[in-house]
PDB file of C-alpha atoms in Angstrom:
ATOM      1  CA  MET O 152      -0.173   0.173  -0.168  1.00 63.00           C
ATOM      2  CA  GLY O 153       1.355   3.299  -1.313  1.00 77.00           C
ATOM      3  CA  TYR O 154       0.768   6.665  -2.885  1.00 90.00           C
ATOM      4  CA  VAL O 155       0.273   6.364  -6.789  1.00 94.00           C
ATOM      5  CA  SER O 156       0.752   9.305  -8.926  1.00 94.00           C
ATOM      6  CA  THR O 157      -2.386   9.439 -11.674  1.00 95.00           C
ATOM      7  CA  THR O 158      -3.209  11.320 -14.459  1.00 95.00           C
ATOM      8  CA  ALA O 159      -6.414  13.362 -15.149  1.00 96.00           C
ATOM      9  CA  ASP O 160      -7.855  13.920 -18.904  1.00 95.00           C
ATOM     10  CA  TYR O 161     -10.999  16.071 -18.917  1.00 95.00           C
ATOM     11  CA  VAL O 162     -13.295  15.146 -21.356  1.00 94.00           C
ATOM     12  CA  ASP O 163     -16.811  16.105 -22.714  1.00 94.00           C
ATOM     13  CA  LEU O 164     -19.610  13.157 -23.278  1.00 85.00           C
ATOM     14  CA  ASP O 165     -22.988  13.782 -24.993  1.00 83.00           C
ATOM     15  CA  GLY O 166     -25.815  13.086 -22.550  1.00 79.00           C
ATOM     16  CA  ASP O 167     -29.351  12.906 -22.482  1.00 85.00           C
ATOM     17  CA  TYR O 168     -29.664  16.558 -22.097  1.00 88.00           C
ATOM     18  CA  GLY O 169     -26.847  17.784 -24.088  1.00 90.00           C
ATOM     19  CA  THR O 170     -23.094  17.839 -23.306  1.00 92.00           C
ATOM     20  CA  VAL O 171     -21.952  16.739 -19.870  1.00 92.00           C
ATOM     21  CA  GLU O 172     -18.071  17.498 -18.276  1.00 95.00           C
ATOM     22  CA  GLU O 173     -16.431  14.778 -16.857  1.00 95.00           C
ATOM     23  CA  VAL O 174     -12.813  13.768 -15.717  1.00 96.00           C
ATOM     24  CA  GLU O 175     -11.402  10.435 -16.397  1.00 96.00           C
ATOM     25  CA  VAL O 176      -8.297   9.619 -13.767  1.00 97.00           C
ATOM     26  CA  THR O 177      -5.817   6.781 -15.093  1.00 96.00           C
ATOM     27  CA  CYS O 178      -3.443   4.927 -12.433  1.00 96.00           C
ATOM     28  CA  THR O 179       0.004   5.257 -13.846  1.00 95.00           C
ATOM     29  CA  LYS O 180       0.930   1.807 -12.137  1.00 93.00           C
ATOM     30  CA  ASP O 181      -1.457  -0.266 -14.136  1.00 93.00           C
ATOM     31  CA  GLY O 182      -3.445   1.835 -16.609  1.00 96.00           C
ATOM     32  CA  HIS O 183      -6.693   1.132 -15.007  1.00 97.00           C
ATOM     33  CA  TYR O 184      -8.733   4.138 -14.901  1.00 96.00           C
ATOM     34  CA  GLU O 185     -12.031   5.684 -13.657  1.00 96.00           C
ATOM     35  CA  GLU O 186     -14.677   8.477 -14.881  1.00 93.00           C
ATOM     36  CA  SER O 187     -16.737  10.580 -13.090  1.00 93.00           C
ATOM     37  CA  PHE O 188     -19.119  13.531 -14.010  1.00 91.00           C
ATOM     38  CA  GLY O 189     -17.604  16.672 -13.106  1.00 92.00           C
ATOM     39  CA  THR O 190     -14.379  18.116 -13.180  1.00 92.00           C
ATOM     40  CA  ASP O 191     -13.956  20.015  -9.472  1.00 94.00           C
ATOM     41  CA  GLU O 192     -12.108  18.590  -6.392  1.00 94.00           C
ATOM     42  CA  PRO O 193     -14.949  16.064  -5.454  1.00 95.00           C
ATOM     43  CA  SER O 194     -14.876  14.269  -9.099  1.00 95.00           C
ATOM     44  CA  LEU O 195     -11.440  13.594  -8.772  1.00 95.00           C
ATOM     45  CA  LYS O 196     -11.627  12.480  -5.053  1.00 95.00           C
ATOM     46  CA  ARG O 197     -14.564   9.751  -6.396  1.00 96.00           C
ATOM     47  CA  CYS O 198     -12.345   8.736  -9.117  1.00 96.00           C
ATOM     48  CA  ALA O 199      -9.678   7.941  -6.741  1.00 95.00           C
ATOM     49  CA  TYR O 200     -11.677   6.302  -4.498  1.00 96.00           C
ATOM     50  CA  LEU O 201     -12.914   3.900  -7.074  1.00 97.00           C
ATOM     51  CA  LEU O 202      -9.554   3.501  -8.087  1.00 96.00           C
ATOM     52  CA  ARG O 203      -8.657   2.126  -4.793  1.00 95.00           C
ATOM     53  CA  GLU O 204     -11.856  -0.149  -4.648  1.00 96.00           C
ATOM     54  CA  ASN O 205     -11.877  -1.504  -8.286  1.00 96.00           C
ATOM     55  CA  CYS O 206      -7.695  -1.509  -8.495  1.00 95.00           C
ATOM     56  CA  PRO O 207      -7.308  -4.959 -10.862  1.00 95.00           C
ATOM     57  CA  ARG O 208      -4.580  -6.224  -8.966  1.00 93.00           C
ATOM     58  CA  GLY O 209      -6.483  -5.993  -5.648  1.00 92.00           C
ATOM     59  CA  GLU O 210      -4.158  -3.365  -3.911  1.00 91.00           C
ATOM     60  CA  SER O 211      -5.159  -0.884  -1.662  1.00 90.00           C
ATOM     61  CA  ASN O 212      -3.364   1.956  -2.782  1.00 92.00           C
ATOM     62  CA  TYR O 213      -3.671   5.699  -2.129  1.00 93.00           C
ATOM     63  CA  TYR O 214      -3.904   8.062  -5.221  1.00 94.00           C
ATOM     64  CA  ASP O 215      -2.470  11.339  -5.914  1.00 91.00           C
ATOM     65  CA  VAL O 216      -5.070  13.213  -7.828  1.00 89.00           C
ATOM     66  CA  ASN O 217      -4.156  16.755  -8.067  1.00 77.00           C
ATOM     67  CA  PRO O 218      -5.770  18.455 -11.042  1.00 69.00           C
TER      68      PRO O 218
END
């Protein structure tokens, strides 16, 4: 268990009612990514939580999700 760096990509997706901003946060260790609607700090934190919960290696890392 340790801190792992990430990259964040900001994308626009077509939703039911128009374009929606989203962030995709990718683990630099294994390339696994999670996505969340929005582009602010809570969205980044949600992605970090999802990376920890859904790590394909079964690791319990902490993720650095600075914008």
